[in-house]
């Protein structure tokens, strides 16, 4: 009988969850700092600063759409309603996919 201490799959899952939590907390802290320093208008200023900044913004939007498509397919396959996660991605950016990865049940 394998337990979490000896099962490599379970250990990998624990490491993945820990890394997701670290990324989510660090990203949240960065977002709080950005809002505190520049406010909501800072985000708009950042994407209209120059063409390179706008290209990065478009790249991130494309990445978010690709991730939302993956969430849609993954959630449907698991019998979960994908729409709260897709709407969350549109509103909160990468916070929603990170939380989705934390709460989705393992295969």
GROMACS .gro file of C-alpha atoms in nm:
model
  107
    1UNK     CA    1   0.000   0.000   0.000
    2UNK     CA    2   0.140   0.338  -0.102
    3UNK     CA    3   0.097   0.642   0.115
    4UNK     CA    4   0.182   1.004   0.045
    5UNK     CA    5   0.529   0.962   0.197
    6UNK     CA    6   0.632   0.677  -0.035
    7UNK     CA    7   0.414   0.727  -0.344
    8UNK     CA    8   0.612   0.941  -0.593
    9UNK     CA    9   0.291   1.053  -0.767
   10UNK     CA   10   0.143   1.181  -0.442
   11UNK     CA   11   0.469   1.354  -0.353
   12UNK     CA   12   0.481   1.522  -0.695
   13UNK     CA   13   0.122   1.638  -0.643
   14UNK     CA   14   0.213   1.788  -0.306
   15UNK     CA   15   0.511   1.969  -0.458
   16UNK     CA   16   0.296   2.102  -0.743
   17UNK     CA   17   0.034   2.231  -0.498
   18UNK     CA   18   0.301   2.396  -0.284
   19UNK     CA   19   0.452   2.566  -0.590
   20UNK     CA   20   0.108   2.685  -0.700
   21UNK     CA   21   0.046   2.835  -0.355
   22UNK     CA   22   0.386   3.011  -0.363
   23UNK     CA   23   0.315   3.151  -0.712
   24UNK     CA   24  -0.036   3.260  -0.614
   25UNK     CA   25   0.085   3.436  -0.297
   26UNK     CA   26   0.380   3.602  -0.472
   27UNK     CA   27   0.161   3.714  -0.763
   28UNK     CA   28  -0.098   3.846  -0.518
   29UNK     CA   29   0.170   4.041  -0.331
   30UNK     CA   30   0.301   4.187  -0.657
   31UNK     CA   31  -0.052   4.289  -0.756
   32UNK     CA   32  -0.108   4.458  -0.419
   33UNK     CA   33   0.218   4.651  -0.453
   34UNK     CA   34   0.131   4.756  -0.809
   35UNK     CA   35  -0.213   4.877  -0.700
   36UNK     CA   36  -0.069   5.059  -0.398
   37UNK     CA   37   0.201   5.235  -0.601
   38UNK     CA   38   0.024   5.305  -0.931
   39UNK     CA   39  -0.347   5.246  -0.864
   40UNK     CA   40  -0.587   5.108  -1.121
   41UNK     CA   41  -0.487   5.373  -1.373
   42UNK     CA   42  -0.132   5.240  -1.368
   43UNK     CA   43  -0.246   4.927  -1.548
   44UNK     CA   44  -0.399   5.132  -1.830
   45UNK     CA   45  -0.093   5.353  -1.849
   46UNK     CA   46   0.133   5.048  -1.868
   47UNK     CA   47  -0.037   4.898  -2.175
   48UNK     CA   48  -0.047   5.227  -2.364
   49UNK     CA   49   0.308   5.333  -2.273
   50UNK     CA   50   0.459   5.219  -2.603
   51UNK     CA   51   0.425   4.953  -2.873
   52UNK     CA   52   0.638   4.701  -2.682
   53UNK     CA   53   0.417   4.731  -2.375
   54UNK     CA   54   0.107   4.695  -2.591
   55UNK     CA   55   0.255   4.383  -2.756
   56UNK     CA   56   0.315   4.229  -2.413
   57UNK     CA   57  -0.045   4.307  -2.316
   58UNK     CA   58  -0.180   4.144  -2.633
   59UNK     CA   59   0.045   3.843  -2.571
   60UNK     CA   60  -0.098   3.807  -2.219
   61UNK     CA   61  -0.455   3.834  -2.349
   62UNK     CA   62  -0.385   3.557  -2.601
   63UNK     CA   63  -0.230   3.343  -2.325
   64UNK     CA   64  -0.536   3.400  -2.103
   65UNK     CA   65  -0.768   3.294  -2.386
   66UNK     CA   66  -0.565   2.978  -2.447
   67UNK     CA   67  -0.575   2.899  -2.074
   68UNK     CA   68  -0.951   2.966  -2.063
   69UNK     CA   69  -1.002   2.719  -2.351
   70UNK     CA   70  -0.798   2.460  -2.160
   71UNK     CA   71  -1.002   2.526  -1.843
   72UNK     CA   72  -1.324   2.487  -2.042
   73UNK     CA   73  -1.218   2.151  -2.182
   74UNK     CA   74  -1.069   2.025  -1.855
   75UNK     CA   75  -1.365   2.130  -1.643
   76UNK     CA   76  -1.618   1.979  -1.886
   77UNK     CA   77  -1.423   1.653  -1.889
   78UNK     CA   78  -1.434   1.650  -1.509
   79UNK     CA   79  -1.804   1.735  -1.492
   80UNK     CA   80  -1.743   2.083  -1.348
   81UNK     CA   81  -1.908   2.404  -1.465
   82UNK     CA   82  -1.625   2.591  -1.646
   83UNK     CA   83  -1.797   2.929  -1.674
   84UNK     CA   84  -1.717   3.069  -1.328
   85UNK     CA   85  -1.350   3.000  -1.399
   86UNK     CA   86  -1.363   3.152  -1.748
   87UNK     CA   87  -1.542   3.465  -1.623
   88UNK     CA   88  -1.297   3.478  -1.332
   89UNK     CA   89  -1.007   3.467  -1.578
   90UNK     CA   90  -1.159   3.755  -1.776
   91UNK     CA   91  -1.208   3.962  -1.460
   92UNK     CA   92  -0.914   3.866  -1.236
   93UNK     CA   93  -0.658   3.748  -1.487
   94UNK     CA   94  -0.428   3.467  -1.383
   95UNK     CA   95  -0.567   3.446  -1.030
   96UNK     CA   96  -0.862   3.235  -1.150
   97UNK     CA   97  -0.655   2.974  -1.340
   98UNK     CA   98  -0.411   2.944  -1.049
   99UNK     CA   99  -0.696   2.885  -0.805
  100UNK     CA  100  -0.858   2.642  -1.051
  101UNK     CA  101  -0.537   2.439  -1.057
  102UNK     CA  102  -0.534   2.433  -0.677
  103UNK     CA  103  -0.894   2.320  -0.631
  104UNK     CA  104  -0.944   2.083  -0.922
  105UNK     CA  105  -0.942   1.722  -0.819
  106UNK     CA  106  -0.654   1.504  -0.934
  107UNK     CA  107  -0.708   1.240  -1.201
   0.00000   0.00000   0.00000
